[in-house]
XYZ file of C-alpha atoms in Angstrom:
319
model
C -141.743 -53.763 121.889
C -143.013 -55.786 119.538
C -143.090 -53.556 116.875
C -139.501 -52.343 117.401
C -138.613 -55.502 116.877
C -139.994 -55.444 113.870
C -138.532 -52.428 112.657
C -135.322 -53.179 113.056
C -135.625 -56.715 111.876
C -136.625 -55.138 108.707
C -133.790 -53.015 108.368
C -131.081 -56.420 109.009
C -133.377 -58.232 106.229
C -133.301 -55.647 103.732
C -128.829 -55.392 104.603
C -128.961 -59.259 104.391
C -130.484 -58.994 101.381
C -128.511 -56.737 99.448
C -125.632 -59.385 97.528
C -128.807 -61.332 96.854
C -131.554 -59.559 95.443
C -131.151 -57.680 92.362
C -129.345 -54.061 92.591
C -131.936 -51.385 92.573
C -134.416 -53.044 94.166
C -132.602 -54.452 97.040
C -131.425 -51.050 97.202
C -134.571 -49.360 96.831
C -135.810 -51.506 100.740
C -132.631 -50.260 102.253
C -133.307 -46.506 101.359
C -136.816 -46.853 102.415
C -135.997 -48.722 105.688
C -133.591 -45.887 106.774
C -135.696 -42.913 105.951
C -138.092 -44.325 108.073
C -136.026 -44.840 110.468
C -134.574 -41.373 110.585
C -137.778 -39.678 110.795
C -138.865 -42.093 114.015
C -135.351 -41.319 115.765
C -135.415 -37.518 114.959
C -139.435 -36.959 114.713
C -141.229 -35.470 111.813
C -140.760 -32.240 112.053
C -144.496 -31.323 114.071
C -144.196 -33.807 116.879
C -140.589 -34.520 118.525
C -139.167 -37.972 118.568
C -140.844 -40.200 121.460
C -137.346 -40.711 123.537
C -138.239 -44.165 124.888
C -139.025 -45.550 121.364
C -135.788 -44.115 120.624
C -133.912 -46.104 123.338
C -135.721 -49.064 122.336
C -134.700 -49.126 118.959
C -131.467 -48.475 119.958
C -130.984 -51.693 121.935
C -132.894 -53.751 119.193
C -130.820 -52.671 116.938
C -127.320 -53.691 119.063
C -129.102 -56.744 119.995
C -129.263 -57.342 116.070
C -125.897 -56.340 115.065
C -127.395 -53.941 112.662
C -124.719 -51.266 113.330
C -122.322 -53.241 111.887
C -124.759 -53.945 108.633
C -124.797 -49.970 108.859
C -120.604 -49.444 108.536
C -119.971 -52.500 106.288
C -122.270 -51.588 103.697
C -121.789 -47.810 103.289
C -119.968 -48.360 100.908
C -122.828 -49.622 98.671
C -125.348 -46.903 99.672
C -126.284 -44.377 97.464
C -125.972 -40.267 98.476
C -128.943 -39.582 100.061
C -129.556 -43.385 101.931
C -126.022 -42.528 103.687
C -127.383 -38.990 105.096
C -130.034 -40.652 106.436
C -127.800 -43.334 107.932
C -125.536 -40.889 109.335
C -128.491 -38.569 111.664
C -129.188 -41.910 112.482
C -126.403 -43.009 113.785
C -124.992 -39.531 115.291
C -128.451 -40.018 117.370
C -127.840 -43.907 117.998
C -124.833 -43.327 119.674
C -125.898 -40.967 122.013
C -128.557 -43.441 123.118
C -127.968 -44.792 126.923
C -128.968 -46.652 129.910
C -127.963 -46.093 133.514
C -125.157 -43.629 132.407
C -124.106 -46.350 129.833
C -124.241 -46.029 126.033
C -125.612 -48.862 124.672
C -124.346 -48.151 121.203
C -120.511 -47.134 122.069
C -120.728 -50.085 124.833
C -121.125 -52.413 120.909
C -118.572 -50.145 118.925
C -116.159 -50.837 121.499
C -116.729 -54.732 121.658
C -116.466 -54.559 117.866
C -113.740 -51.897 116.745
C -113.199 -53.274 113.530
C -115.876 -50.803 112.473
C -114.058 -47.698 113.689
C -110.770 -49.092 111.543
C -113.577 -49.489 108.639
C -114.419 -45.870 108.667
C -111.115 -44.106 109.490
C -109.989 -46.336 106.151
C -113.302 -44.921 103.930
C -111.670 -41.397 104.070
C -109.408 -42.768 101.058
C -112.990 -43.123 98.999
C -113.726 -39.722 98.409
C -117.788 -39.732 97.892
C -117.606 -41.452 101.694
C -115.102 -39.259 103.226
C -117.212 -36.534 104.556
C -119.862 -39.232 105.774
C -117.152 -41.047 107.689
C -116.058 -37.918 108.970
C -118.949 -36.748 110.718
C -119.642 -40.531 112.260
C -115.781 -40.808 113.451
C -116.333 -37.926 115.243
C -119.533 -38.940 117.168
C -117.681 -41.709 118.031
C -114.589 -39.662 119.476
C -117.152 -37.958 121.900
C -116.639 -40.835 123.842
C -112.951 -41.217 125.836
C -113.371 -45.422 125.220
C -113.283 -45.089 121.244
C -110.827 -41.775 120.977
C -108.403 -44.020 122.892
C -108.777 -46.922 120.440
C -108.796 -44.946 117.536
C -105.288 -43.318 118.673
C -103.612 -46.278 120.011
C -104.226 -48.115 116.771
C -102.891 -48.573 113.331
C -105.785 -46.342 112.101
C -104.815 -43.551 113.623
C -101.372 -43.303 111.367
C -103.557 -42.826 108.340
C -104.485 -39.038 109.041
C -100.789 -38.271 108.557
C -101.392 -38.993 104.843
C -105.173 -37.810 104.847
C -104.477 -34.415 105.710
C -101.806 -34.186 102.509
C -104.697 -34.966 100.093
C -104.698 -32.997 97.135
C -108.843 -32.842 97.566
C -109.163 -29.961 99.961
C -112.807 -30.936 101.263
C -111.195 -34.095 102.377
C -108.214 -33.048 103.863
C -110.206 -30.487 105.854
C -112.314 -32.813 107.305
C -109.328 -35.077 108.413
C -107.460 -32.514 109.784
C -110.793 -31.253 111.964
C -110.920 -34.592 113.110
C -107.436 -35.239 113.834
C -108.191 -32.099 116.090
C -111.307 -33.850 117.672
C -108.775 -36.838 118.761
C -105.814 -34.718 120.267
C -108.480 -32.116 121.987
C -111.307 -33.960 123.326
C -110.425 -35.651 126.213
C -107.740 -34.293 128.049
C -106.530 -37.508 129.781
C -106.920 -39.774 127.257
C -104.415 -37.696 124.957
C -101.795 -37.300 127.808
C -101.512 -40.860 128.324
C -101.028 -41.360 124.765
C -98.656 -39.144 123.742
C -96.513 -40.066 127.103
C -95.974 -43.242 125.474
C -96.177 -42.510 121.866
C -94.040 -39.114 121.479
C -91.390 -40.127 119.121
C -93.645 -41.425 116.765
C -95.899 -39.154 116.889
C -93.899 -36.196 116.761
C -92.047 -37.489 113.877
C -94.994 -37.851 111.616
C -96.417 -34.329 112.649
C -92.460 -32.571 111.700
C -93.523 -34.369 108.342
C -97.058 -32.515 107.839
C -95.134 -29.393 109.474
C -92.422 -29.205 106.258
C -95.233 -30.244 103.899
C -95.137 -29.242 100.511
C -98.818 -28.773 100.166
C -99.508 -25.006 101.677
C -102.886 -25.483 103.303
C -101.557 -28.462 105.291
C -98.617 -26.003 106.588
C -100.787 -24.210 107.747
C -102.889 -25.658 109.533
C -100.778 -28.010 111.286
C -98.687 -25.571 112.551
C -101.598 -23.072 113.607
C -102.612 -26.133 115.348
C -99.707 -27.076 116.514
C -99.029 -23.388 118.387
C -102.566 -23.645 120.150
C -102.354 -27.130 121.253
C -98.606 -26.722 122.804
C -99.881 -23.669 124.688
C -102.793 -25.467 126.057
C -102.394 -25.933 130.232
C -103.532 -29.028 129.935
C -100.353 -29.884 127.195
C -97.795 -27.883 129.607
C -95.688 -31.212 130.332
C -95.699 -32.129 126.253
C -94.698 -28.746 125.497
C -91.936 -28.538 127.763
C -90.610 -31.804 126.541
C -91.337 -30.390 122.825
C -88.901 -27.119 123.490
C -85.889 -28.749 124.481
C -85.225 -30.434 121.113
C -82.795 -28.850 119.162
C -84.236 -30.500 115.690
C -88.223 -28.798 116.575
C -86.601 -25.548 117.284
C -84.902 -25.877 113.597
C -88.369 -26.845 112.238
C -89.693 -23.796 113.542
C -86.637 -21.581 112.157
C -87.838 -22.833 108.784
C -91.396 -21.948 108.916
C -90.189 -18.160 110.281
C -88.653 -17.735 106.347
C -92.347 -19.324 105.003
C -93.587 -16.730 102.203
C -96.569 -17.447 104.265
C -97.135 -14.231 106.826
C -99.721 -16.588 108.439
C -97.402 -19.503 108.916
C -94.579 -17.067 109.765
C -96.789 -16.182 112.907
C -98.004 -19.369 113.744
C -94.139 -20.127 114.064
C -93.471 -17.373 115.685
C -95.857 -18.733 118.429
C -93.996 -22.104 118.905
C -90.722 -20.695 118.641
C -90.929 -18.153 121.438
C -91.526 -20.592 123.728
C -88.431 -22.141 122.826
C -86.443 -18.793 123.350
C -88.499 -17.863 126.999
C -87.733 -21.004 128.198
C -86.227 -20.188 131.582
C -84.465 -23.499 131.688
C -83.159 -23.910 127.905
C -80.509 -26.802 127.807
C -77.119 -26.335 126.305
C -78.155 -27.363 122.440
C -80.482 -24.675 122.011
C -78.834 -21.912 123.309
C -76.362 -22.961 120.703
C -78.598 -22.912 118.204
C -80.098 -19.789 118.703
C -76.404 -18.240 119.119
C -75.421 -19.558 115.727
C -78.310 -18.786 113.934
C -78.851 -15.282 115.879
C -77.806 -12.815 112.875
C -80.755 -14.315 110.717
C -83.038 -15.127 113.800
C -82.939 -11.175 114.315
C -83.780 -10.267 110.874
C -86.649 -12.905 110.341
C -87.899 -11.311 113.838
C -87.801 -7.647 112.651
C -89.062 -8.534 109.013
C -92.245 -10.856 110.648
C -95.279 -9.356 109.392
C -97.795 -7.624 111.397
C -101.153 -6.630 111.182
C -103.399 -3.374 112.635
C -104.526 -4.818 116.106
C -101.450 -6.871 116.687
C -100.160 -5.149 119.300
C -99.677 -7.598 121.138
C -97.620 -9.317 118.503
C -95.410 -6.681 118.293
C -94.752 -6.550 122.162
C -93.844 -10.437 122.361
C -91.526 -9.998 119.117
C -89.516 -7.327 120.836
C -89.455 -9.346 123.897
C -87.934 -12.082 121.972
C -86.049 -10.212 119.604
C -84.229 -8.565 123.136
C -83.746 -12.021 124.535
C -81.603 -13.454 121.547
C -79.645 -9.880 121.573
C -78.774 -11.121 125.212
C -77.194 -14.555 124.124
């Protein structure tokens, strides 16, 4: 135990030390401290990692509040340092005791350092290392819920519009993590947090930028047709204003986004129980409904498709 100890004491001196000591070398102790760290959490490649050394270190180091020296000063590590610190801390965090994580058990007594990497995304030699530790913490229902709930969470509305693909990517797979994870936890939140959210995700829907198009609405087609989603969608399909949205992205010069459309708005036209506004919608805008429907693209294996298209295109002749 001892010697844990003083590991991980080593690794908080050598953090402590970095505004004092001069640059590289203060640097230099840090780099060194976490390589050796990552080999004794992950093994060295003959011999496996011992587990309860692991666990150990794990504690020590939330005992020590080193996992906030880890977020805090990312920042100030150099490329290869922050690999290092990121196996370590995807490993870290899936540390427990008794069923409990002692890692996400600190994380969620100190959130300030999930706000501190959701906000790195804007540095773009962080981004993708903030990335891959936001979404270890997601894993866990306790942190997904903060990270939604709070002021963070707005941000990926703008990162997924970032002219740096790499970057926006990575946002938008996480955004995905945090509306896909944990069923229950993403219920409750958009019960009480529709409007807003829906209004941000109509603005990523009409985005200029192509890619984000896209993928939000190829997103936005699987994760309304999800069982688990069933009450969001049905709420979703009786607004005149998404159905409009969706009219919009059917006359894309995308083909791809022209399906994904196609696969949110024929839920609004098979709606058994459609109320007044969009039947009047679809009645007004049924000449040019019919000839986006007959003009949407289709591929060799999209049968399929083609059978749900007809379907629909039948069901608007009926209006």
């Amino acid at each position: 135990m001892a010697s844990t100890a003083g590991v991980v004491l080593s690794i908080k001196d050598s953090f402590l030390a970095l505004p004092t000591k001069t640059g590289d070398r203060a640097l230099e102790e840090v780099e060194k401290n976490i390589s050796s760290l990552r080999q004794v959490l992950s093994g060295d490649g003959e011999a496996g990692a011992n587990q309860e050394q692991v666990l150990q270190i794990a504690l020590e180091i939330c005992k020590e509040g080193v996992l906030s020296l880890f977020v805090q000063n990312l920042p100030s590590l150099g490329w290869g340092v922050r690999k290092d610190l990121v196996i370590c801390w995807c490993i870290l965090l899936g540390q427990k005791v008794d069923e409990n994580y002692c890692c996400v058990k600190y994380i969620e007594d100190h959130v300030e350092l999930l706000d501190f990497l959701v906000v790195c995304y804007k540095k773009s030699d962080l981004a993708l290392n903030c990335g891959i530790m936001v979404r270890e913490c997601i894993k866990h229902p306790t942190l997904a819920k903060y990270i939604l709930e709070s002021n963070s969470f707005e941000l990926f509305f703008e990162y997924v519009e970032l002219p740096n693909f790499d970057i926006a990517s990575d946002a938008l797979y996480t955004f995905k993590d945090l509306l896909t994870k944990h069923e229950s936890v993403v219920s409750v939140y958009l019960s009480s947090h529709y409007e807003q959210f829906f209004e941000r995700y109509t603005r990523i829907l009409t985005s200029a930028n192509y890619v984000t198009r896209r993928q939000s609405v190829k997103f936005l087609s699987e994760f309304l047709l999800e069982p688990s989603n069933s009450k969001i969608m049905k709420r979703y399909i009786q607004e005149v204003r998404f159905l409009n949205i969706m009219i919009g992205l059917l006359k894309d010069s995308s083909k791809n986004i022209k399906i994904c459309a196609f696969h949110v708005f024929k839920v609004f036209v098979a709606n058994p129980n459609k109320p007044p506004g969009i039947i009047e919608a679809l009645r007004d805008n049924r000449k040019e409904l019919l000839k986006l429907l007959h003009d949407l693209p289709a591929s060799k294996g999209e049968d399929e498709l083609d059978e749900e298209r007809d379907l629909i295109i039948q069901r608007i002749e009926k209006l």
